[in-house]
PDB file of C-alpha atoms and ligand atoms in Angstrom:
ATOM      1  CA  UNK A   1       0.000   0.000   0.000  1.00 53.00           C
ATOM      2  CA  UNK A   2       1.265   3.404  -0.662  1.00 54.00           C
ATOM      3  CA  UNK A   3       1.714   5.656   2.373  1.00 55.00           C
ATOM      4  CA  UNK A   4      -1.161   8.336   1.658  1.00 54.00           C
ATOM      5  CA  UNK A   5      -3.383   5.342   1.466  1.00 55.00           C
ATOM      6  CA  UNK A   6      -2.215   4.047   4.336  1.00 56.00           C
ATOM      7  CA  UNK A   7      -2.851   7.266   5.925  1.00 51.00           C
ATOM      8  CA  UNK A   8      -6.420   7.005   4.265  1.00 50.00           C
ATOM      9  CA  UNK A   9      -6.999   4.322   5.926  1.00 51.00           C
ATOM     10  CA  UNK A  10      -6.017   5.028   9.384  1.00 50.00           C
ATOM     11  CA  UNK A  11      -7.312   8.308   9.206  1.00 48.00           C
ATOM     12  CA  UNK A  12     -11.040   6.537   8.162  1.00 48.00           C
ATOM     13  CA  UNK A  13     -10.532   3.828  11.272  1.00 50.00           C
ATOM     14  CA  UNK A  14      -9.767   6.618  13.568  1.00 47.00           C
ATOM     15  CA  UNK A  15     -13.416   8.395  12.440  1.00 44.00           C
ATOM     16  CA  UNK A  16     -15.417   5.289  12.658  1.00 45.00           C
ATOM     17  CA  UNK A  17     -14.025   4.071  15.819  1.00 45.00           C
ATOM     18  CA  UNK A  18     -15.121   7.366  17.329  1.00 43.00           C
ATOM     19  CA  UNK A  19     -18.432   7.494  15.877  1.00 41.00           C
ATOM     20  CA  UNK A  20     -18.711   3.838  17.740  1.00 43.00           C
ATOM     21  CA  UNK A  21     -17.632   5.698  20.502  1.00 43.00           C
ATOM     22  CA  UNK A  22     -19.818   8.576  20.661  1.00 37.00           C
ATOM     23  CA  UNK A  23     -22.532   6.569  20.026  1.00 34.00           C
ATOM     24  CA  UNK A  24     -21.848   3.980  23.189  1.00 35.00           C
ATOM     25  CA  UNK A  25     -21.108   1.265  20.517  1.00 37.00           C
ATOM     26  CA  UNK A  26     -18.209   0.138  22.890  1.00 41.00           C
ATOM     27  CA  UNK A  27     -18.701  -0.914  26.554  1.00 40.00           C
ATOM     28  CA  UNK A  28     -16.247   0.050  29.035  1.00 38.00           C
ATOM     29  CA  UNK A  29     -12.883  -1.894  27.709  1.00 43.00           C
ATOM     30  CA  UNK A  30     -15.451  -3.981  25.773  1.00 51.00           C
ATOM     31  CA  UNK A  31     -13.573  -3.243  22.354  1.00 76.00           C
ATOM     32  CA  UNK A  32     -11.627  -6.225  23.048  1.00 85.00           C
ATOM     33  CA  UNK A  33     -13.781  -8.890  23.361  1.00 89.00           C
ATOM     34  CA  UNK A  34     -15.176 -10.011  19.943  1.00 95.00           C
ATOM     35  CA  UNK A  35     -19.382 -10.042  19.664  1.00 94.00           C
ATOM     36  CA  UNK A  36     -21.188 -13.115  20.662  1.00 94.00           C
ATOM     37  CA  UNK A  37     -22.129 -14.790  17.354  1.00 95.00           C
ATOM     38  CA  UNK A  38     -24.099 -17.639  16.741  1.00 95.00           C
ATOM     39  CA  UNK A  39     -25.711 -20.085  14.163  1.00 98.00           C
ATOM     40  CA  UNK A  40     -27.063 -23.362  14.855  1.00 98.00           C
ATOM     41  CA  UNK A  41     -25.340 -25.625  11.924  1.00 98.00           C
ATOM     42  CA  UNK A  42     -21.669 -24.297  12.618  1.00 98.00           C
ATOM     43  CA  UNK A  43     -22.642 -24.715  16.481  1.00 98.00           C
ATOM     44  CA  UNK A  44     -23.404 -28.248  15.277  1.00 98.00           C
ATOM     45  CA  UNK A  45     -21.035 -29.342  13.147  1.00 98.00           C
ATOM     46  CA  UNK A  46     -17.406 -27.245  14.386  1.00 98.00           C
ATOM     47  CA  UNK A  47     -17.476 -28.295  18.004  1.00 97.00           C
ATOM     48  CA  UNK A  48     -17.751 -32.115  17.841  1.00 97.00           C
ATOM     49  CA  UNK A  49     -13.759 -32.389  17.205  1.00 97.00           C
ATOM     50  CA  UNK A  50     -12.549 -29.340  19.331  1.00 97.00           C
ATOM     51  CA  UNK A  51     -13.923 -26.447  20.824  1.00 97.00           C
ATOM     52  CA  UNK A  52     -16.067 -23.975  18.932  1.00 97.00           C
ATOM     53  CA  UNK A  53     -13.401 -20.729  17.405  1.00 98.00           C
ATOM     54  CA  UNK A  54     -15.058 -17.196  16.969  1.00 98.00           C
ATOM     55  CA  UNK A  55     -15.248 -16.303  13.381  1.00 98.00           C
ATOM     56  CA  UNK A  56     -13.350 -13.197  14.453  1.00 98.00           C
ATOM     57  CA  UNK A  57      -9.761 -15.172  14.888  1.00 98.00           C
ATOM     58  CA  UNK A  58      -9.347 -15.563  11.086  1.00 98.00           C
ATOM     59  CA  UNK A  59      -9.701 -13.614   8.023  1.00 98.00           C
ATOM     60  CA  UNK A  60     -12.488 -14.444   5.482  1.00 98.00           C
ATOM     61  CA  UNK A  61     -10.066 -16.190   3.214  1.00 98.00           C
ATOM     62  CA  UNK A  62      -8.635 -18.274   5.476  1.00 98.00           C
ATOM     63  CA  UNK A  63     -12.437 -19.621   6.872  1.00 98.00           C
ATOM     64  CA  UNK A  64     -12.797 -19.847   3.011  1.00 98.00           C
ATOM     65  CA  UNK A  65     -10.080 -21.984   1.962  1.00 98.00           C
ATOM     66  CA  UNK A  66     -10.818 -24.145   4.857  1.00 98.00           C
ATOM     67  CA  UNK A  67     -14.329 -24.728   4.221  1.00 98.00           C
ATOM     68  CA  UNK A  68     -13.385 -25.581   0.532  1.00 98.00           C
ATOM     69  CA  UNK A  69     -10.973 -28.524   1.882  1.00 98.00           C
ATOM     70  CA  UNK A  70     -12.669 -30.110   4.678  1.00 98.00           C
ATOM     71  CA  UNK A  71     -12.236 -33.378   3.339  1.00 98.00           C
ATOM     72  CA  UNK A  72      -8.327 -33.077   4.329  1.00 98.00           C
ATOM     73  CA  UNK A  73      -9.407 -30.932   7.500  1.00 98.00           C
ATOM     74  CA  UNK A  74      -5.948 -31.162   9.828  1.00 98.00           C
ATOM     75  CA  UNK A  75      -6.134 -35.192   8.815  1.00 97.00           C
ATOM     76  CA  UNK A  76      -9.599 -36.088   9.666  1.00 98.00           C
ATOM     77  CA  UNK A  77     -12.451 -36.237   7.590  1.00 98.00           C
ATOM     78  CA  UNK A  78     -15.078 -32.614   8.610  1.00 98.00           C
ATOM     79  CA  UNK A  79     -17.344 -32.795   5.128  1.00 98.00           C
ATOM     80  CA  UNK A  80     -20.748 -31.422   5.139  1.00 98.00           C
ATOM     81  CA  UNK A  81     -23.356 -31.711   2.596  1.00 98.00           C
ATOM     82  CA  UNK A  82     -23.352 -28.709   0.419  1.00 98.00           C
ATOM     83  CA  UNK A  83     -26.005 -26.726   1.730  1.00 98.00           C
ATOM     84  CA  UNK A  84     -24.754 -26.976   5.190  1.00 98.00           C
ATOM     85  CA  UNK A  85     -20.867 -26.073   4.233  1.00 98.00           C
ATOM     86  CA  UNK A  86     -23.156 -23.006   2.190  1.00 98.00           C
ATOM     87  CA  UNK A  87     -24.396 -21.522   5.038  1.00 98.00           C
ATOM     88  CA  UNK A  88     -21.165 -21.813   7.871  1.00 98.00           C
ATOM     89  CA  UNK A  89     -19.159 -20.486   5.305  1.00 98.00           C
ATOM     90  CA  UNK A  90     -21.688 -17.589   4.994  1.00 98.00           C
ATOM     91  CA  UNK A  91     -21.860 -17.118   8.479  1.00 98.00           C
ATOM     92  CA  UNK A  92     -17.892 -17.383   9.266  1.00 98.00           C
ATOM     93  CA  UNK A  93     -17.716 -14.652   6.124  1.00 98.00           C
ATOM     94  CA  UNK A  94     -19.931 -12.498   7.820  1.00 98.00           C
ATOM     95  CA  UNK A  95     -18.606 -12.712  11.011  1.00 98.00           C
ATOM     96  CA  UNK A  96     -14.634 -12.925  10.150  1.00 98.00           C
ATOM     97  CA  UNK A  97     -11.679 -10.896  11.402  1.00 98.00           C
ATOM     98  CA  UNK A  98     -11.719  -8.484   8.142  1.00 96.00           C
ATOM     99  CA  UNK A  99     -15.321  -7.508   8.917  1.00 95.00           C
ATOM    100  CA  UNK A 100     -15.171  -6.882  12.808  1.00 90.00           C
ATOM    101  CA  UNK A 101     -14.424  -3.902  14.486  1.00 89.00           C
ATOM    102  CA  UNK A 102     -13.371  -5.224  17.901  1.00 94.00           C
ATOM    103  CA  UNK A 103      -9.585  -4.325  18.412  1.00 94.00           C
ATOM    104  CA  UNK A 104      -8.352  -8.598  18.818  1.00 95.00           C
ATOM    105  CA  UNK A 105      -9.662  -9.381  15.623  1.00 97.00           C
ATOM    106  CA  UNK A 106      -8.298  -6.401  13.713  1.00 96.00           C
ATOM    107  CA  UNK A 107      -4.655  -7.043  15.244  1.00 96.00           C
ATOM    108  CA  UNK A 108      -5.155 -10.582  14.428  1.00 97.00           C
ATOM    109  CA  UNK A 109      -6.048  -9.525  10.620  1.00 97.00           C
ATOM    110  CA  UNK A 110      -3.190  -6.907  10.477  1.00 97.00           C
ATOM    111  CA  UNK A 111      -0.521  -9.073  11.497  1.00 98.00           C
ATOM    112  CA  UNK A 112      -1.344 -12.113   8.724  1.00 98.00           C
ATOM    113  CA  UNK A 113       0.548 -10.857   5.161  1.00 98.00           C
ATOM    114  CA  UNK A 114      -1.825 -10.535   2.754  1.00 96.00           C
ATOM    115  CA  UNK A 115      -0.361 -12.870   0.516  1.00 97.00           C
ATOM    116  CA  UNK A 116      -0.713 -15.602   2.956  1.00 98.00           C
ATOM    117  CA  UNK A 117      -4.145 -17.569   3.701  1.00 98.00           C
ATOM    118  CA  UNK A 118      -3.470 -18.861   7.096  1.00 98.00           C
ATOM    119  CA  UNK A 119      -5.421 -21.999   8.330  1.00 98.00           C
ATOM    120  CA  UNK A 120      -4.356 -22.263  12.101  1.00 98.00           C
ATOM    121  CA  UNK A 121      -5.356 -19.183  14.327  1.00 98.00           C
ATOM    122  CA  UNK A 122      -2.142 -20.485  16.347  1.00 97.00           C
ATOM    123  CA  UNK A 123      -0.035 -20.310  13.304  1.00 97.00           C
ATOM    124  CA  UNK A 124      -1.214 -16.217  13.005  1.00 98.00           C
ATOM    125  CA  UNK A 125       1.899 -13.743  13.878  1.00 98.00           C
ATOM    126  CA  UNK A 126      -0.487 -11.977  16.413  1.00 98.00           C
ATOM    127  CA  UNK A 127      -1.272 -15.588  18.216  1.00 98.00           C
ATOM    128  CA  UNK A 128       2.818 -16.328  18.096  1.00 98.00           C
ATOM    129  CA  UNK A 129       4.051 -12.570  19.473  1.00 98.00           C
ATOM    130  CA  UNK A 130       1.256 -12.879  22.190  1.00 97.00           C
ATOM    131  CA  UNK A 131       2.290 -16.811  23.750  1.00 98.00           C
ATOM    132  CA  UNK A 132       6.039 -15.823  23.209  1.00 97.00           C
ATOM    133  CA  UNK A 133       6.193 -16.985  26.859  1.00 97.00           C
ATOM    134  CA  UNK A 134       4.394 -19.788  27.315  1.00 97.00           C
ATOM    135  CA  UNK A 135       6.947 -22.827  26.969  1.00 97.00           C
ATOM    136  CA  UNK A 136       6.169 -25.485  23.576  1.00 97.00           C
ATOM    137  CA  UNK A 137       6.460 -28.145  26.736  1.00 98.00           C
ATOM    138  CA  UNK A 138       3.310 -26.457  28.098  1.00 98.00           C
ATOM    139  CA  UNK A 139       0.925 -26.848  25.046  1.00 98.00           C
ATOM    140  CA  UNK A 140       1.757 -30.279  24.992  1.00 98.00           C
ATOM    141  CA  UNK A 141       0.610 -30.939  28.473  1.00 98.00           C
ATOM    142  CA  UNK A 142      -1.925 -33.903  28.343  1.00 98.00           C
ATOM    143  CA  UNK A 143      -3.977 -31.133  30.346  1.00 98.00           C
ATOM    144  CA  UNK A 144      -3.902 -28.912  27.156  1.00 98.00           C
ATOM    145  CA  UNK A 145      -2.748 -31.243  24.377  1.00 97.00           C
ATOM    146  CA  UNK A 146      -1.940 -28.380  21.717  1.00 97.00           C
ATOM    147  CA  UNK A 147      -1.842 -24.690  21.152  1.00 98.00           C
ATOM    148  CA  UNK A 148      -4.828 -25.328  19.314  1.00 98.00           C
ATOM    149  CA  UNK A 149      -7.340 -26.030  22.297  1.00 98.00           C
ATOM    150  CA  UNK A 150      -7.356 -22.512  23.247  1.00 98.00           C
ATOM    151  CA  UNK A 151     -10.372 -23.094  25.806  1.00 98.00           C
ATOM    152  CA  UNK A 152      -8.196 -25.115  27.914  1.00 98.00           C
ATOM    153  CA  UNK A 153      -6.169 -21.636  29.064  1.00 98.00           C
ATOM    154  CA  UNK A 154      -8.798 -19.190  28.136  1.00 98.00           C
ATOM    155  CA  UNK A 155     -11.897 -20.159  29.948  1.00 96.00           C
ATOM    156  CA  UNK A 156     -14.191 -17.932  28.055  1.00 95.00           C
ATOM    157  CA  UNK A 157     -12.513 -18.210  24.642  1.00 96.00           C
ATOM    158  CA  UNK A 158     -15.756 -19.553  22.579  1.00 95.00           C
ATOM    159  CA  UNK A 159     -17.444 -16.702  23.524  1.00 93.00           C
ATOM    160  CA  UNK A 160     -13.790 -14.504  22.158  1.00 94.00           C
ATOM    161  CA  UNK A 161     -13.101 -13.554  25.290  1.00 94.00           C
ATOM    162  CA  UNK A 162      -9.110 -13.541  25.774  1.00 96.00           C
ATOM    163  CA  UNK A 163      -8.735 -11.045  28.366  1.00 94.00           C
ATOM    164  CA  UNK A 164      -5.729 -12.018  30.717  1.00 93.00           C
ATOM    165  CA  UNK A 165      -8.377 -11.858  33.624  1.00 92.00           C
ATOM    166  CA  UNK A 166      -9.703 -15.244  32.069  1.00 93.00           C
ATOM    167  CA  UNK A 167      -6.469 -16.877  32.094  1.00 97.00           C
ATOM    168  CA  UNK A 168      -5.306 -19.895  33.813  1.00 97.00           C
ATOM    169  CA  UNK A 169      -3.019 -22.413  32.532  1.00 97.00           C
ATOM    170  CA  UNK A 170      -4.017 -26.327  33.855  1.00 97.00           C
ATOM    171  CA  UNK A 171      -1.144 -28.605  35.106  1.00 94.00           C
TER     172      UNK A 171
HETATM  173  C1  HEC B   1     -13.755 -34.734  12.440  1.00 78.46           C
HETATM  174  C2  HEC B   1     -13.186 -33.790  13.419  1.00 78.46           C
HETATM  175  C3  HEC B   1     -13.266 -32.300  13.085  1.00 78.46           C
HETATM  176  C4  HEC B   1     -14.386 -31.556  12.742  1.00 78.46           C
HETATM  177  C5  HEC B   1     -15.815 -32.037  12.550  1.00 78.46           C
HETATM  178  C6  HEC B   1     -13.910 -30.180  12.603  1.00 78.46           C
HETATM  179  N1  HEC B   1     -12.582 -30.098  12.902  1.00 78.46           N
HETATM  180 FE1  HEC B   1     -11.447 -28.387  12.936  1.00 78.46          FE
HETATM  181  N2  HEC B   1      -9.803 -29.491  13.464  1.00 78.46           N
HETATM  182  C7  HEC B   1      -9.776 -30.870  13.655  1.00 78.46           C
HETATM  183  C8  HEC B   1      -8.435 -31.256  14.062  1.00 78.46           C
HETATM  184  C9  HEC B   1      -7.972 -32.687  14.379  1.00 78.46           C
HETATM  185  C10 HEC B   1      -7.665 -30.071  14.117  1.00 78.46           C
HETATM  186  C11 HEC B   1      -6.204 -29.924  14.568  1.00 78.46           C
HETATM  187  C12 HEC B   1      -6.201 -29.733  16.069  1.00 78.46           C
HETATM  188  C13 HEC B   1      -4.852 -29.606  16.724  1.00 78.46           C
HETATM  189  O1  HEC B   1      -3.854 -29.342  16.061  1.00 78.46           O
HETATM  190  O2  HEC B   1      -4.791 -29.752  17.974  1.00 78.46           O
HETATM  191  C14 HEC B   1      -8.561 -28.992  13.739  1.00 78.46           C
HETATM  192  C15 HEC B   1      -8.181 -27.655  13.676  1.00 78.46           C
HETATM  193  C16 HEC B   1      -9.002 -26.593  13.356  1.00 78.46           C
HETATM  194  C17 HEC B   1      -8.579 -25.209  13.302  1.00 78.46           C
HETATM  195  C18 HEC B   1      -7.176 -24.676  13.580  1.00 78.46           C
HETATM  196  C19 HEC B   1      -6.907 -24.443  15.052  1.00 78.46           C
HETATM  197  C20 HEC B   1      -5.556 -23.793  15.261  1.00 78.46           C
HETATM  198  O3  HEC B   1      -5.505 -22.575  15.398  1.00 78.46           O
HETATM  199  O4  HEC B   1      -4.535 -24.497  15.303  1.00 78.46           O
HETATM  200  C21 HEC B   1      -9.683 -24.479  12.940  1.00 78.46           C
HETATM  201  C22 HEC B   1      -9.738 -22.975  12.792  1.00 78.46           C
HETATM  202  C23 HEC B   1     -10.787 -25.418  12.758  1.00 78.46           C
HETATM  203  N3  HEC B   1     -10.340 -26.693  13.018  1.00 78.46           N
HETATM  204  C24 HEC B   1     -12.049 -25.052  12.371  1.00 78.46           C
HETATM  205  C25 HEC B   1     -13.103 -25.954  12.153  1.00 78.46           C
HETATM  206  C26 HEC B   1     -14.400 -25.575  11.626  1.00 78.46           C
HETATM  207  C27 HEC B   1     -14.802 -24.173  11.227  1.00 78.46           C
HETATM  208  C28 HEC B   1     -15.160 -26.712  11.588  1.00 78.46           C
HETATM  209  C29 HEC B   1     -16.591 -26.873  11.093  1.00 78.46           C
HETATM  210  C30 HEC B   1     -16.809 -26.595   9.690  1.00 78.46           C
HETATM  211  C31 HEC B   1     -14.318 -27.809  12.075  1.00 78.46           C
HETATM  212  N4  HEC B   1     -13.083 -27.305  12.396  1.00 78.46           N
HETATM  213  C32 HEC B   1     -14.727 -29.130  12.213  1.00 78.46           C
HETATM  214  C33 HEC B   1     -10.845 -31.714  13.524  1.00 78.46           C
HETATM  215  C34 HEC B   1     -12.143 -31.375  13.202  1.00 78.46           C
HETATM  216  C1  HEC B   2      -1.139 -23.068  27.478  1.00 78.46           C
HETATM  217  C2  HEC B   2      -2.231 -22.149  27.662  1.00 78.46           C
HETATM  218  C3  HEC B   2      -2.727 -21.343  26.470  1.00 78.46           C
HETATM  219  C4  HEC B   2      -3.330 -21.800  25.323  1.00 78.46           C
HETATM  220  C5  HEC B   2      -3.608 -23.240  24.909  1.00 78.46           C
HETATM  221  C6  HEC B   2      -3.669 -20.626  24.543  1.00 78.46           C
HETATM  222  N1  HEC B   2      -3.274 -19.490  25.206  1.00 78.46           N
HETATM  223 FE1  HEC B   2      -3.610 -17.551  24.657  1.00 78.46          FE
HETATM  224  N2  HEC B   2      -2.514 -16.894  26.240  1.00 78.46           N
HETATM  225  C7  HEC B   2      -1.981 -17.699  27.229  1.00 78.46           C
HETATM  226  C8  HEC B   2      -1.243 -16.858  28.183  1.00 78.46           C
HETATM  227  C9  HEC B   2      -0.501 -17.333  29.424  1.00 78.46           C
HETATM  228  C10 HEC B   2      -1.384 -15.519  27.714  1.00 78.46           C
HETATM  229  C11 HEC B   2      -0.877 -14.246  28.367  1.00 78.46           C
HETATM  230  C12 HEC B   2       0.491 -13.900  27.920  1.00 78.46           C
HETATM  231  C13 HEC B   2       0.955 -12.616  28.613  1.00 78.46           C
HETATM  232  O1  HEC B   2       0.189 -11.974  29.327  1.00 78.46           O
HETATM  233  O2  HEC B   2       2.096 -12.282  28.385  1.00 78.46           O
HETATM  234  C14 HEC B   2      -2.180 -15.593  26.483  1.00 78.46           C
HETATM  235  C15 HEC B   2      -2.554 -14.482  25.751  1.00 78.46           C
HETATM  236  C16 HEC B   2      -3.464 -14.504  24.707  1.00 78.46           C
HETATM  237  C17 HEC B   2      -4.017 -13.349  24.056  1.00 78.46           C
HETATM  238  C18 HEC B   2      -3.702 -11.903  24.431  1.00 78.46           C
HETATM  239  C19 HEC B   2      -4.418 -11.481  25.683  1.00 78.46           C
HETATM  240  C20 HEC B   2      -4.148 -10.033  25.989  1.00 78.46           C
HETATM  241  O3  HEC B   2      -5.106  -9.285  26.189  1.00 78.46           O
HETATM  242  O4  HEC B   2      -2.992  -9.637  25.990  1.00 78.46           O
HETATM  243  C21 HEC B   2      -4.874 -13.787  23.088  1.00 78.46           C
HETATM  244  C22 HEC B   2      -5.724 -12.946  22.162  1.00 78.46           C
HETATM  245  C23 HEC B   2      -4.844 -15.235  23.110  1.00 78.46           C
HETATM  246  N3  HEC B   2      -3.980 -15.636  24.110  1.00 78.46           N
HETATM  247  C24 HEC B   2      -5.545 -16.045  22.253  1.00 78.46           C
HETATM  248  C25 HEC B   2      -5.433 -17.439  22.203  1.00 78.46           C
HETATM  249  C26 HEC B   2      -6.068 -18.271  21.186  1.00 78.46           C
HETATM  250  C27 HEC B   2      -6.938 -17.761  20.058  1.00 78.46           C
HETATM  251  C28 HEC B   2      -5.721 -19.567  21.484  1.00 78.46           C
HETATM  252  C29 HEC B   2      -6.060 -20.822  20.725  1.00 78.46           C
HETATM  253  C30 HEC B   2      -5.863 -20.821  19.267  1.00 78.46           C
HETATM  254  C31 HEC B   2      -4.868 -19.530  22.677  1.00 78.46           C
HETATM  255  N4  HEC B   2      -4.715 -18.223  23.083  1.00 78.46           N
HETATM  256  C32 HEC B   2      -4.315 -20.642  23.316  1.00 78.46           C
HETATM  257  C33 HEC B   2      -2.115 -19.066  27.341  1.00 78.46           C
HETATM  258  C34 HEC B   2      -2.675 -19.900  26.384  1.00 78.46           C
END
């Protein structure tokens, strides 16, 4: 991007954010914690394997690409029928870290190179700068299992809540 269009930008996100602002769009250090979303067939069908991850933790291309390979999902087998894999991929779209305006899911978008389609949130430069000091011997605890299970640190991470208040690392 050039710089005056960078500027652009920021200059536009600075606007909106206060209009959310002025308007009471944020509660009180609530810019950080991503919406509650919901639809009953990803509910359904993404939480039989693992817990459920917020829309918000990955851009739309990356909930894209995944949703077009879920026959080789991570070695298992995830199909859907059509219709079903029609609408989750709708709703993760809709919902996804490129079309939120909570502050998490923006640093999570800025910090992925555009030219790359990440499929693991934990793979994300954002996810890697923020666990920088949690130990590789720690996500392998049989407790945890991988960096992956996010819910087994972050008690209230379906709902995308991450705050360090909701932190606590099993033995
Ligand atoms: C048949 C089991 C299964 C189902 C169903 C399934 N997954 Fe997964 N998924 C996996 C496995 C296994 C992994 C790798 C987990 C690990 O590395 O610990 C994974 C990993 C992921 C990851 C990457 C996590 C990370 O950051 O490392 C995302 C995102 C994900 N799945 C989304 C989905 C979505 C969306 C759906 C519903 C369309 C879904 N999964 C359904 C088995 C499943
Ligand atoms: C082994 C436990 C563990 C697992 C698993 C884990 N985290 Fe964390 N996470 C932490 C710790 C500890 C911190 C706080 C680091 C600090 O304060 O320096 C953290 C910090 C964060 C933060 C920043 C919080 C803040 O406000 O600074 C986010 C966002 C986050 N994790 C998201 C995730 C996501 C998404 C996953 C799953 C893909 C995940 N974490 C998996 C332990 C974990």
């Amino acid at each position: 991007m050039k710089k005056w269009m960078q500027f652009l930008v920021l200059i536009t996100s600075i606007t909106s954010t206060s209009a959310l602002l002025a308007s009471g769009g944020f509660s009180e250090g609530g810019d950080k914690k991503m919406p509650t979303v919901a639809n009953a067939k990803w509910k359904a069908e993404c939480s039989g394997c693992h817990m459920l991850y917020h829309p918000g933790l990955l851009p739309e291309r990356s909930w894209s690409k995944m949703m077009l390979g879920l026959d080789k999902h991570f070695g298992e087998n995830a199909s859907l029928d059509a219709a079903t894999r029609d609408e989750i991929s709708r709703f993760l779209a809709l919902n996804s870290a490129d079309k939120q305006d909570n502050r998490r899911s923006s640093r999570i978008n800025q910090s992925i190179p555009t030219s790359a389609i990440p499929l693991r949130i934990s793979e994300t430069p954002y996810f890697i700068s923020k666990h920088d000091e949690v130990p590789a011997t720690t996500f392998k605890r049989k407790s945890i299992g991988s960096a992956a299970n996010c819910v087994a640190c972050h008690q209230a991470a379906e709902k995308g809540d991450f705050s360090e208040s909701q932190i606590r690392i099993p033995r």
